[in-house]
Coordinates of C-alpha atoms and ligand atoms in Angstrom, one line a residue:
M1014 CA 20.7 -34.8 2.7
P1015 CA 19.7 -32.4 5.4
E1016 CA 15.9 -31.8 5.8
A1017 CA 14.9 -28.9 3.6
G1018 CA 14.7 -25.6 5.3
R1019 CA 12.4 -22.8 4.4
L1020 CA 11.9 -19.1 4.6
I1021 CA 8.7 -18.0 6.5
I1022 CA 7.5 -14.4 6.0
C1023 CA 5.4 -13.5 9.0
A1024 CA 3.1 -10.6 9.4
T1025 CA 3.0 -9.1 12.8
P1026 CA 0.7 -6.5 14.4
I1027 CA 0.7 -2.8 13.3
G1028 CA -0.1 -1.7 17.0
N1029 CA -2.3 -3.9 18.9
L1030 CA -0.3 -7.0 19.9
G1031 CA -3.5 -9.1 19.7
D1032 CA -3.4 -8.8 15.9
V1033 CA -1.2 -11.7 15.2
T1034 CA -2.3 -15.1 13.8
L1035 CA -2.0 -18.5 15.4
R1036 CA 0.1 -19.7 12.4
V1037 CA 2.5 -16.8 12.8
L1038 CA 2.9 -17.5 16.6
E1039 CA 3.5 -21.2 15.8
A1040 CA 6.1 -20.3 13.1
L1041 CA 8.0 -17.9 15.3
K1042 CA 8.2 -20.5 18.1
S1043 CA 9.4 -23.3 15.9
A1044 CA 11.7 -21.5 13.6
D1045 CA 15.5 -22.0 14.1
T1046 CA 16.1 -18.2 13.9
V1047 CA 13.8 -15.2 13.5
L1048 CA 15.2 -12.3 11.5
A1049 CA 13.8 -9.0 12.7
E1050 CA 14.2 -5.4 11.6
D1051 CA 14.7 -4.1 15.1
T1052 CA 15.1 -6.8 17.6
R1053 CA 14.0 -4.6 20.5
V1054 CA 10.7 -4.1 18.8
T1055 CA 10.2 -7.7 18.2
R1056 CA 11.1 -8.7 21.8
K1057 CA 7.9 -7.0 22.9
L1058 CA 5.9 -9.4 20.7
F1059 CA 8.1 -12.3 21.9
S1060 CA 7.7 -11.5 25.6
R1061 CA 3.9 -11.2 25.2
Y1062 CA 3.7 -14.7 23.6
L1063 CA 6.6 -16.3 25.5
I1064 CA 8.7 -16.9 22.4
T1065 CA 12.4 -17.6 23.0
T1066 CA 13.6 -18.3 19.4
P1067 CA 17.0 -16.6 18.7
L1068 CA 16.6 -13.2 17.1
E1069 CA 19.0 -11.7 14.5
R1070 CA 18.9 -8.3 12.9
Y1071 CA 17.9 -8.0 9.2
D1072 CA 17.1 -4.5 8.2
E1073 CA 17.3 -2.2 5.1
H1074 CA 21.1 -1.6 6.0
T1075 CA 22.0 -5.2 6.3
A1076 CA 19.5 -6.8 3.8
V1077 CA 21.8 -6.8 0.8
R1078 CA 24.9 -8.1 2.7
R1079 CA 23.1 -10.7 4.7
T1080 CA 20.9 -12.2 2.0
P1081 CA 23.3 -14.7 0.4
E1082 CA 24.3 -16.0 3.9
V1083 CA 20.6 -16.3 5.0
I1084 CA 19.8 -18.3 1.7
E1085 CA 22.8 -20.6 2.3
R1086 CA 21.7 -21.4 5.9
I1087 CA 18.2 -22.3 4.6
R1088 CA 19.7 -24.5 2.0
G1089 CA 21.5 -26.1 4.8
G1090 CA 18.3 -27.0 6.5
E1091 CA 17.5 -24.1 8.8
T1092 CA 13.9 -22.7 9.0
I1093 CA 14.2 -19.0 9.1
A1094 CA 11.3 -16.6 9.8
L1095 CA 11.3 -13.0 8.8
V1096 CA 9.4 -10.2 10.6
S1097 CA 9.5 -6.4 10.3
D1098 CA 8.8 -3.8 13.1
A1099 CA 5.1 -3.8 12.1
G1100 CA 2.7 -5.4 9.6
T1101 CA 3.8 -7.5 6.6
P1102 CA 7.4 -7.8 5.7
G1103 CA 8.0 -6.6 2.0
I1104 CA 5.4 -3.9 2.2
S1105 CA 7.5 -0.7 2.5
D1106 CA 9.7 -2.8 4.7
P1107 CA 12.6 -5.2 4.1
G1108 CA 11.6 -8.6 2.8
S1109 CA 11.3 -8.5 -1.0
I1110 CA 15.1 -8.9 -1.6
L1111 CA 15.1 -12.1 0.5
V1112 CA 12.0 -13.5 -1.1
D1113 CA 13.4 -12.7 -4.5
A1114 CA 16.7 -14.4 -3.6
A1115 CA 14.9 -17.5 -2.1
I1116 CA 12.9 -18.0 -5.3
A1117 CA 16.0 -17.7 -7.4
A1118 CA 17.7 -20.3 -5.2
D1119 CA 14.7 -22.6 -5.3
V1120 CA 14.2 -22.3 -1.6
L1121 CA 10.7 -22.8 -0.2
V1122 CA 8.9 -19.6 0.9
D1123 CA 5.8 -19.5 3.0
V1124 CA 4.0 -16.2 3.5
L1125 CA 1.8 -16.1 6.6
P1126 CA -0.6 -13.2 6.0
G1127 CA -1.8 -10.8 8.7
A1128 CA -1.9 -7.0 9.4
A1129 CA -0.9 -4.4 6.9
A1130 CA -1.6 -0.7 7.4
V1131 CA -2.5 -0.2 3.8
I1132 CA -5.5 -2.7 4.0
A1133 CA -6.7 -1.5 7.4
A1134 CA -6.6 2.1 6.3
L1135 CA -8.3 1.5 3.0
V1136 CA -11.2 -0.3 4.6
A1137 CA -11.5 2.2 7.5
S1138 CA -11.5 5.1 5.1
G1139 CA -14.9 4.3 3.6
L1140 CA -13.4 5.2 0.2
P1141 CA -14.0 2.8 -2.8
T1142 CA -12.3 -0.5 -2.4
W1143 CA -13.1 -2.0 -5.8
A1144 CA -9.7 -0.7 -7.1
F1145 CA -6.9 0.7 -5.2
Y1146 CA -3.3 1.8 -5.8
F1147 CA -0.8 1.6 -3.1
A1148 CA 2.1 4.0 -3.8
G1149 CA 4.1 3.5 -0.5
F1150 CA 6.0 6.5 0.6
L1151 CA 6.1 9.4 -1.8
P1152 CA 9.4 10.5 -3.3
R1153 CA 11.2 13.1 -1.2
K1154 CA 12.2 15.2 -4.1
A1155 CA 9.5 17.7 -5.2
G1156 CA 10.0 17.1 -8.9
D1157 CA 9.6 13.4 -8.6
R1158 CA 6.7 13.7 -6.3
T1159 CA 4.9 16.0 -8.7
R1160 CA 5.5 13.7 -11.7
L1161 CA 4.3 10.7 -9.7
L1162 CA 1.2 12.5 -8.5
A1163 CA 0.4 13.6 -12.1
S1164 CA 0.8 10.1 -13.4
L1165 CA -1.7 8.8 -10.8
A1166 CA -4.3 11.4 -11.5
P1167 CA -6.3 9.5 -14.2
L1168 CA -6.4 6.2 -12.3
E1169 CA -10.0 5.2 -11.3
A1170 CA -8.8 3.8 -8.0
T1171 CA -8.4 4.9 -4.4
L1172 CA -4.7 5.9 -4.0
I1173 CA -2.9 5.1 -0.8
F1174 CA 0.2 6.6 0.6
Y1175 CA 2.3 6.0 3.7
E1176 CA 3.6 9.2 5.3
S1177 CA 5.6 10.3 8.4
P1178 CA 3.5 12.5 10.8
R1179 CA 6.0 15.5 10.3
R1180 CA 5.2 15.7 6.7
T1181 CA 1.5 14.9 6.7
G1182 CA 0.2 18.5 6.6
A1183 CA 2.4 19.4 3.7
T1184 CA 1.6 16.3 1.8
L1185 CA -2.1 16.7 2.3
R1186 CA -1.7 20.2 0.8
G1187 CA 0.2 18.7 -2.1
L1188 CA -2.5 16.0 -2.6
A1189 CA -5.3 18.7 -2.6
E1190 CA -3.5 20.6 -5.3
A1191 CA -2.7 17.5 -7.4
F1192 CA -6.3 16.1 -7.1
P1193 CA -8.7 19.0 -7.1
G1194 CA -12.2 18.3 -5.9
R1195 CA -11.5 14.9 -4.5
S1196 CA -12.3 13.4 -1.2
G1197 CA -9.7 11.6 1.0
A1198 CA -8.9 10.3 4.4
M1199 CA -6.2 10.2 6.9
A1200 CA -5.8 7.1 9.1
R1201 CA -3.6 7.6 12.1
E1202 CA -2.4 5.2 14.8
L1203 CA -4.5 2.3 13.5
T1204 CA -5.3 -0.4 16.1
K1205 CA -3.7 1.8 18.8
L1206 CA -5.1 3.7 21.8
H1207 CA -5.2 7.0 19.9
E1208 CA -6.5 5.6 16.6
E1209 CA -8.0 8.5 14.5
I1210 CA -9.6 8.5 11.0
V1211 CA -10.4 11.8 9.4
R1212 CA -12.5 11.8 6.2
G1213 CA -13.6 14.5 3.9
P1214 CA -12.6 16.8 1.0
L1215 CA -8.8 16.9 0.6
T1216 CA -8.7 20.7 0.9
E1217 CA -10.6 20.5 4.3
L1218 CA -8.3 17.7 5.4
A1219 CA -5.2 19.6 4.4
E1220 CA -6.4 22.7 6.3
Q1221 CA -7.6 20.9 9.4
I1222 CA -4.4 18.8 9.8
S1223 CA -2.0 21.8 8.9
E1224 CA -3.6 23.7 11.8
R1225 CA -2.5 21.1 14.4
E1226 CA 0.6 21.9 16.2
L1227 CA 2.1 18.5 16.3
L1228 CA 0.8 15.4 14.7
K1229 CA 2.1 12.2 16.3
G1230 CA 2.1 8.5 15.4
E1231 CA 1.9 6.6 12.2
V1232 CA -0.2 7.8 9.2
V1233 CA -1.7 6.5 6.1
L1234 CA -3.2 9.0 3.5
L1235 CA -5.8 8.1 1.0
V1236 CA -7.4 9.8 -2.0
G1237 CA -10.7 8.8 -3.6
P1238 CA -11.0 8.1 -7.4
P1239 CA -11.6 11.0 -9.7
H1240 CA -15.2 10.2 -10.7
W1241 CA -16.5 9.0 -7.3
G1242 CA -20.0 10.2 -6.5
R1243 CA -19.1 11.5 -3.1
N1244 CA -16.2 13.7 -4.1
A1245 CA -16.3 17.3 -2.9
A1246 CA -17.0 18.4 -6.5
P1247 CA -17.1 16.3 -9.7
A1248 CA -13.7 15.9 -11.2
P1249 CA -13.3 18.1 -14.3
I1250 CA -13.7 15.8 -17.4
E1251 CA -11.0 16.3 -19.9
P1252 CA -12.4 17.2 -23.3
V1253 CA -11.9 14.1 -25.4
D1254 CA -10.8 14.2 -29.0
A1255 CA -13.5 12.9 -31.4
S1256 CA -11.0 10.9 -33.5
V1257 CA -9.7 9.1 -30.3
V1258 CA -13.3 8.1 -29.3
R1259 CA -14.0 6.8 -32.8
A1260 CA -10.7 4.9 -32.9
R1261 CA -11.3 3.3 -29.5
V1262 CA -14.8 2.2 -30.4
A1263 CA -13.5 0.7 -33.8
E1264 CA -10.7 -1.0 -31.9
L1265 CA -12.9 -2.7 -29.4
M1266 CA -15.3 -3.8 -32.3
S1267 CA -12.4 -5.2 -34.2
E1268 CA -11.6 -7.3 -31.1
G1269 CA -15.1 -8.7 -31.3
T1270 CA -16.9 -6.4 -28.9
A1271 CA -20.5 -5.7 -29.9
R1272 CA -21.2 -2.0 -30.8
T1273 CA -23.4 -1.3 -27.8
A1274 CA -20.8 -2.8 -25.4
A1275 CA -18.0 -0.9 -27.1
V1276 CA -19.9 2.4 -26.7
K1277 CA -20.7 1.7 -23.1
Q1278 CA -17.0 0.9 -22.4
V1279 CA -15.7 4.0 -24.0
A1280 CA -18.2 6.1 -22.1
K1281 CA -16.9 4.6 -19.0
E1282 CA -13.2 5.1 -19.9
T1283 CA -13.7 8.8 -21.0
G1284 CA -16.5 10.0 -18.5
M1285 CA -18.7 10.9 -21.6
S1286 CA -22.3 10.0 -21.8
R1287 CA -23.1 6.9 -23.9
Q1288 CA -25.2 9.0 -26.3
D1289 CA -22.2 11.4 -27.0
V1290 CA -19.9 8.4 -27.6
Y1291 CA -22.5 6.9 -29.9
D1292 CA -23.0 10.1 -31.8
L1293 CA -19.2 10.6 -32.2
A1294 CA -18.5 7.0 -33.3
S1295 CA -21.5 7.1 -35.8
R1296 CA -20.1 10.3 -37.5
P1297 CA -18.0 9.6 -40.6
Ligands
SAM2758 N1 5.0 -3.3 6.7 C1 4.1 -2.3 7.2 C2 2.7 -2.7 6.8 O1 2.5 -3.9 6.4 O2 1.8 -1.8 6.8 C3 4.5 -0.9 6.8 C4 5.8 -0.4 7.3 S1 6.4 1.1 6.8 C5 8.0 1.2 7.3 C6 5.6 2.2 8.1 C7 4.5 3.0 7.7 O3 3.2 2.2 7.6 C8 4.2 4.1 8.6 O4 5.0 5.2 8.3 C9 2.7 4.4 8.2 O5 2.6 5.1 7.1 C10 2.3 3.0 8.1 N2 1.7 2.4 9.3 C11 2.3 1.4 10.1 N3 1.5 1.2 11.2 C12 0.5 2.0 11.1 C13 -0.6 2.2 12.0 N4 -0.8 1.6 13.2 N5 -1.5 3.3 11.7 C14 -1.2 4.0 10.7 N6 -0.3 3.8 9.7 C15 0.6 2.8 10.0

Protein backbone atom coordinates (compact mmCIF):
# COMPACT_ATOMS: atom_id res chain seq x y z
CA MET A 1 0.00 0.00 0.00
CA PRO A 2 1.47 3.41 -0.91
CA GLU A 3 1.59 5.96 1.91
CA ALA A 4 -1.59 8.03 1.98
CA GLY A 5 -1.34 11.28 0.08
CA ARG A 6 -3.27 14.38 1.00
CA LEU A 7 -4.64 17.61 -0.36
CA ILE A 8 -3.37 20.73 1.38
CA ILE A 9 -5.23 23.99 0.84
CA CYS A 10 -2.78 26.83 1.42
CA ALA A 11 -3.71 30.47 1.98
CA THR A 12 -1.18 32.88 0.47
CA PRO A 13 -0.79 36.68 0.86
CA ILE A 14 -3.30 39.16 -0.60
CA GLY A 15 -0.52 41.63 -1.34
CA ASN A 16 2.29 41.83 1.17
CA LEU A 17 4.43 38.71 0.68
CA GLY A 18 5.22 38.71 4.41
CA ASP A 19 1.64 37.60 5.15
CA VAL A 20 2.21 33.87 4.81
CA THR A 21 2.29 31.36 7.63
CA LEU A 22 5.19 29.11 8.57
CA ARG A 23 2.95 26.07 8.08
CA VAL A 24 2.07 27.16 4.54
CA LEU A 25 5.74 27.65 3.62
CA GLU A 26 6.58 24.23 5.03
CA ALA A 27 3.68 22.60 3.16
CA LEU A 28 4.65 24.26 -0.14
CA LYS A 29 8.26 23.12 0.27
CA SER A 30 7.43 19.53 1.14
CA ALA A 31 4.50 18.88 -1.24
CA ASP A 32 5.12 16.72 -4.32
CA THR A 33 3.30 19.25 -6.49
CA VAL A 34 1.73 22.67 -6.00
CA LEU A 35 -1.35 23.50 -8.05
CA ALA A 36 -1.56 27.22 -8.76
CA GLU A 37 -4.12 29.44 -10.43
CA ASP A 38 -1.47 31.40 -12.32
CA THR A 39 1.98 29.86 -12.00
CA ARG A 40 3.67 33.20 -12.78
CA VAL A 41 2.02 34.81 -9.74
CA THR A 42 2.95 31.92 -7.44
CA ARG A 43 6.55 31.96 -8.71
CA LYS A 44 6.99 35.36 -7.03
CA LEU A 45 6.13 33.80 -3.67
CA PHE A 46 8.33 30.80 -4.46
CA SER A 47 11.33 32.92 -5.32
CA ARG A 48 10.93 35.05 -2.17
CA TYR A 49 10.93 31.91 0.01
CA LEU A 50 13.29 29.76 -2.12
CA ILE A 51 10.67 27.12 -2.89
CA THR A 52 11.39 24.82 -5.81
CA THR A 53 8.44 22.41 -5.73
CA PRO A 54 7.01 21.68 -9.23
CA LEU A 55 4.12 23.99 -10.10
CA GLU A 56 1.12 23.04 -12.24
CA ARG A 57 -1.76 25.16 -13.43
CA TYR A 58 -5.17 24.61 -11.81
CA ASP A 59 -7.59 27.46 -12.47
CA GLU A 60 -11.28 28.02 -13.11
CA HIS A 61 -10.89 26.85 -16.74
CA THR A 62 -9.09 23.63 -15.88
CA ALA A 63 -10.67 22.77 -12.51
CA VAL A 64 -13.47 20.52 -13.75
CA ARG A 65 -11.26 18.66 -16.22
CA ARG A 66 -8.27 18.25 -13.91
CA THR A 67 -10.03 17.35 -10.65
CA PRO A 68 -10.48 13.56 -11.21
CA GLU A 69 -6.81 13.20 -12.22
CA VAL A 70 -5.62 15.19 -9.19
CA ILE A 71 -7.71 13.03 -6.85
CA GLU A 72 -6.28 9.87 -8.44
CA ARG A 73 -2.74 11.13 -7.90
CA ILE A 74 -3.45 11.84 -4.23
CA ARG A 75 -4.96 8.37 -3.83
CA GLY A 76 -1.75 7.06 -5.35
CA GLY A 77 0.22 8.68 -2.52
CA GLU A 78 1.07 12.20 -3.78
CA THR A 79 0.79 15.19 -1.48
CA ILE A 80 -0.67 18.03 -3.49
CA ALA A 81 -0.91 21.62 -2.27
CA LEU A 82 -3.36 24.09 -3.79
CA VAL A 83 -2.85 27.85 -3.86
CA SER A 84 -4.68 30.66 -5.64
CA ASP A 85 -3.29 33.97 -6.87
CA ALA A 86 -4.10 35.61 -3.56
CA GLY A 87 -5.68 34.74 -0.24
CA THR A 88 -7.59 31.60 0.56
CA PRO A 89 -8.38 29.10 -2.22
CA GLY A 90 -12.11 28.42 -2.43
CA ILE A 91 -13.04 32.00 -1.46
CA SER A 92 -14.13 33.47 -4.82
CA ASP A 93 -11.28 31.36 -6.21
CA PRO A 94 -10.88 27.79 -7.49
CA GLY A 95 -10.71 25.23 -4.70
CA SER A 96 -14.15 24.17 -3.59
CA ILE A 97 -14.63 21.66 -6.46
CA LEU A 98 -11.38 19.96 -5.50
CA VAL A 99 -12.17 19.91 -1.77
CA ASP A 100 -15.62 18.50 -2.51
CA ALA A 101 -14.18 15.79 -4.77
CA ALA A 102 -11.51 14.93 -2.18
CA ILE A 103 -14.11 14.53 0.56
CA ALA A 104 -16.25 12.35 -1.73
CA ALA A 105 -13.20 10.18 -2.50
CA ASP A 106 -12.26 9.90 1.18
CA VAL A 107 -9.00 11.72 0.57
CA LEU A 108 -7.40 13.64 3.46
CA VAL A 109 -7.82 17.41 3.24
CA ASP A 110 -5.83 19.88 5.34
CA VAL A 111 -6.68 23.57 5.27
CA LEU A 112 -3.90 25.91 6.31
CA PRO A 113 -5.59 29.23 7.10
CA GLY A 114 -4.19 32.66 6.38
CA ALA A 115 -5.05 35.85 4.52
CA ALA A 116 -8.49 36.47 3.02
CA ALA A 117 -9.47 39.92 1.77
CA VAL A 118 -13.00 39.54 3.17
CA ILE A 119 -11.76 39.30 6.76
CA ALA A 120 -9.07 41.98 6.50
CA ALA A 121 -11.60 44.38 4.92
CA LEU A 122 -14.28 43.66 7.50
CA VAL A 123 -11.99 44.33 10.44
CA ALA A 124 -10.42 47.42 8.81
CA SER A 125 -13.84 48.90 7.95
CA GLY A 126 -14.85 49.47 11.56
CA LEU A 127 -18.32 48.18 10.68
CA PRO A 128 -19.97 45.65 13.03
CA THR A 129 -18.25 42.26 13.03
CA TRP A 130 -20.74 40.35 15.21
CA ALA A 131 -22.53 39.13 12.10
CA PHE A 132 -21.47 39.44 8.49
CA TYR A 133 -22.58 38.12 5.13
CA PHE A 134 -20.02 37.58 2.40
CA ALA A 135 -21.70 37.76 -1.00
CA GLY A 136 -18.56 37.46 -3.17
CA PHE A 137 -18.83 39.14 -6.57
CA LEU A 138 -22.26 40.57 -7.40
CA PRO A 139 -24.12 39.09 -10.40
CA ARG A 140 -23.38 41.00 -13.62
CA LYS A 141 -27.00 41.04 -14.85
CA ALA A 142 -28.87 44.06 -13.47
CA GLY A 143 -32.02 42.07 -12.65
CA ASP A 144 -30.14 39.37 -10.73
CA ARG A 145 -28.16 42.02 -8.87
CA THR A 146 -31.28 43.96 -7.86
CA ARG A 147 -33.00 40.78 -6.64
CA LEU A 148 -29.96 39.73 -4.63
CA LEU A 149 -29.56 43.16 -3.00
CA ALA A 150 -33.27 43.25 -2.13
CA SER A 151 -32.99 39.84 -0.49
CA LEU A 152 -30.01 41.03 1.60
CA ALA A 153 -31.67 44.28 2.77
CA PRO A 154 -33.31 42.88 5.95
CA LEU A 155 -30.17 41.08 7.17
CA GLU A 156 -28.90 42.46 10.48
CA ALA A 157 -25.31 41.93 9.38
CA THR A 158 -22.47 43.73 7.66
CA LEU A 159 -22.57 42.85 3.94
CA ILE A 160 -19.31 42.27 2.08
CA PHE A 161 -18.77 42.25 -1.69
CA TYR A 162 -15.74 41.76 -3.91
CA GLU A 163 -15.64 44.12 -6.87
CA SER A 164 -13.42 45.09 -9.77
CA PRO A 165 -12.07 48.67 -9.63
CA ARG A 166 -13.75 49.48 -12.96
CA ARG A 167 -17.23 48.81 -11.63
CA THR A 168 -16.71 50.17 -8.10
CA GLY A 169 -18.30 53.60 -8.68
CA ALA A 170 -21.42 52.16 -10.33
CA THR A 171 -21.72 49.42 -7.72
CA LEU A 172 -21.47 51.93 -4.87
CA ARG A 173 -24.27 53.96 -6.46
CA GLY A 174 -26.35 50.76 -6.66
CA LEU A 175 -25.61 49.94 -3.02
CA ALA A 176 -26.57 53.46 -1.90
CA GLU A 177 -29.88 53.03 -3.71
CA ALA A 178 -30.56 49.53 -2.40
CA PHE A 179 -29.61 50.36 1.20
CA PRO A 180 -30.77 53.95 1.86
CA GLY A 181 -29.36 55.68 4.92
CA ARG A 182 -26.67 53.10 5.56
CA SER A 183 -22.98 53.50 6.21
CA GLY A 184 -20.35 51.53 4.37
CA ALA A 185 -16.71 51.28 3.44
CA MET A 186 -14.41 50.64 0.54
CA ALA A 187 -11.16 48.78 1.26
CA ARG A 188 -8.67 48.98 -1.59
CA GLU A 189 -5.22 47.44 -2.07
CA LEU A 190 -5.17 45.89 1.41
CA THR A 191 -1.67 45.15 2.74
CA LYS A 192 -0.12 46.87 -0.31
CA LEU A 193 1.76 50.14 -0.74
CA HIS A 194 -1.33 52.11 -1.77
CA GLU A 195 -3.73 50.63 0.78
CA GLU A 196 -6.79 52.83 1.24
CA ILE A 197 -9.88 52.50 3.41
CA VAL A 198 -12.70 54.98 2.90
CA ARG A 199 -15.57 54.93 5.39
CA GLY A 200 -18.85 56.85 5.54
CA PRO A 201 -22.46 57.05 4.36
CA LEU A 202 -22.92 55.03 1.15
CA THR A 203 -24.22 58.07 -0.74
CA GLU A 204 -21.05 60.01 0.10
CA LEU A 205 -18.82 57.07 -0.77
CA ALA A 206 -20.60 56.66 -4.11
CA GLU A 207 -20.19 60.34 -4.89
CA GLN A 208 -16.56 60.49 -3.82
CA ILE A 209 -15.47 57.35 -5.70
CA SER A 210 -17.50 58.16 -8.85
CA GLU A 211 -15.66 61.49 -9.08
CA ARG A 212 -12.30 59.76 -9.38
CA GLU A 213 -11.04 59.36 -12.90
CA LEU A 214 -9.51 55.95 -12.58
CA LEU A 215 -9.67 53.61 -9.64
CA LYS A 216 -6.87 51.06 -9.59
CA GLY A 217 -6.18 47.91 -7.64
CA GLU A 218 -8.34 45.42 -5.79
CA VAL A 219 -11.46 46.43 -3.96
CA VAL A 220 -13.78 45.17 -1.25
CA LEU A 221 -17.08 46.97 -0.60
CA LEU A 222 -18.93 46.79 2.68
CA VAL A 223 -22.38 47.87 3.87
CA GLY A 224 -23.30 48.26 7.56
CA PRO A 225 -26.40 46.58 9.06
CA PRO A 226 -29.78 48.38 8.76
CA HIS A 227 -30.24 49.29 12.42
CA TRP A 228 -26.67 50.17 13.27
CA GLY A 229 -26.40 53.28 15.44
CA ARG A 230 -23.78 54.96 13.28
CA ASN A 231 -25.75 54.82 10.03
CA ALA A 232 -26.17 58.11 8.20
CA ALA A 233 -29.87 58.03 9.03
CA PRO A 234 -31.83 55.38 10.89
CA ALA A 235 -33.15 52.81 8.44
CA PRO A 236 -36.90 53.15 7.95
CA ILE A 237 -38.65 50.57 10.03
CA GLU A 238 -41.25 48.67 8.07
CA PRO A 239 -44.70 48.82 9.70
CA VAL A 240 -45.30 45.43 11.21
CA ASP A 241 -48.67 43.73 11.04
CA ALA A 242 -50.17 43.32 14.55
CA SER A 243 -51.27 39.75 13.85
CA VAL A 244 -47.70 38.84 12.81
CA VAL A 245 -46.35 40.24 16.10
CA ARG A 246 -48.96 38.37 18.16
CA ALA A 247 -48.31 35.12 16.26
CA ARG A 248 -44.54 35.38 16.71
CA VAL A 249 -44.82 36.01 20.47
CA ALA A 250 -47.24 33.07 20.77
CA GLU A 251 -44.91 30.86 18.74
CA LEU A 252 -41.91 31.64 20.96
CA MET A 253 -44.00 31.04 24.11
CA SER A 254 -45.25 27.72 22.76
CA GLU A 255 -41.59 26.72 22.34
CA GLY A 256 -41.04 27.41 26.05
CA THR A 257 -39.75 31.02 25.94
CA ALA A 258 -40.99 33.16 28.86
CA ARG A 259 -43.36 36.02 27.91
CA THR A 260 -40.89 38.80 28.76
CA ALA A 261 -38.10 37.10 26.79
CA ALA A 262 -40.44 36.50 23.84
CA VAL A 263 -41.47 40.19 23.81
CA LYS A 264 -37.82 41.23 23.98
CA GLN A 265 -36.89 38.96 21.07
CA VAL A 266 -39.77 40.09 18.85
CA ALA A 267 -38.87 43.74 19.61
CA LYS A 268 -35.36 42.98 18.40
CA GLU A 269 -36.58 41.16 15.29
CA THR A 270 -39.01 43.89 14.25
CA GLY A 271 -37.25 47.03 15.48
CA MET A 272 -40.37 47.91 17.55
CA SER A 273 -40.19 49.01 21.20
CA ARG A 274 -40.76 46.32 23.82
CA GLN A 275 -43.79 48.25 25.11
CA ASP A 276 -45.41 48.28 21.65
CA VAL A 277 -44.80 44.54 21.20
CA TYR A 278 -46.15 43.89 24.69
CA ASP A 279 -49.27 45.97 24.01
CA LEU A 280 -49.95 44.25 20.68
CA ALA A 281 -49.33 40.78 22.10
CA SER A 282 -51.67 41.46 25.04
CA ARG A 283 -54.53 42.61 22.86
CA PRO A 284 -57.15 39.94 22.13
N1 LIG B 1 -9.22 34.17 -2.52
C1 LIG B 1 -9.17 35.59 -2.29
C2 LIG B 1 -9.39 35.89 -0.82
O1 LIG B 1 -9.23 34.98 0.00
O2 LIG B 1 -9.70 37.01 -0.47
C3 LIG B 1 -10.14 36.34 -3.20
C4 LIG B 1 -9.86 36.15 -4.66
S1 LIG B 1 -10.95 37.00 -5.72
C5 LIG B 1 -10.61 36.29 -7.27
C6 LIG B 1 -10.19 38.54 -5.94
C7 LIG B 1 -10.94 39.67 -5.23
O3 LIG B 1 -10.59 39.68 -3.85
C8 LIG B 1 -10.57 41.04 -5.73
O4 LIG B 1 -11.34 41.39 -6.88
C9 LIG B 1 -10.91 41.91 -4.55
O5 LIG B 1 -12.30 42.14 -4.49
C10 LIG B 1 -10.50 41.00 -3.39
N2 LIG B 1 -9.11 41.24 -3.00
C11 LIG B 1 -8.05 40.41 -3.14
N3 LIG B 1 -6.93 40.99 -2.66
C12 LIG B 1 -7.27 42.21 -2.22
C13 LIG B 1 -6.57 43.29 -1.62
N4 LIG B 1 -5.26 43.23 -1.39
N5 LIG B 1 -7.25 44.40 -1.28
C14 LIG B 1 -8.58 44.49 -1.50
N6 LIG B 1 -9.30 43.51 -2.06
C15 LIG B 1 -8.67 42.38 -2.41
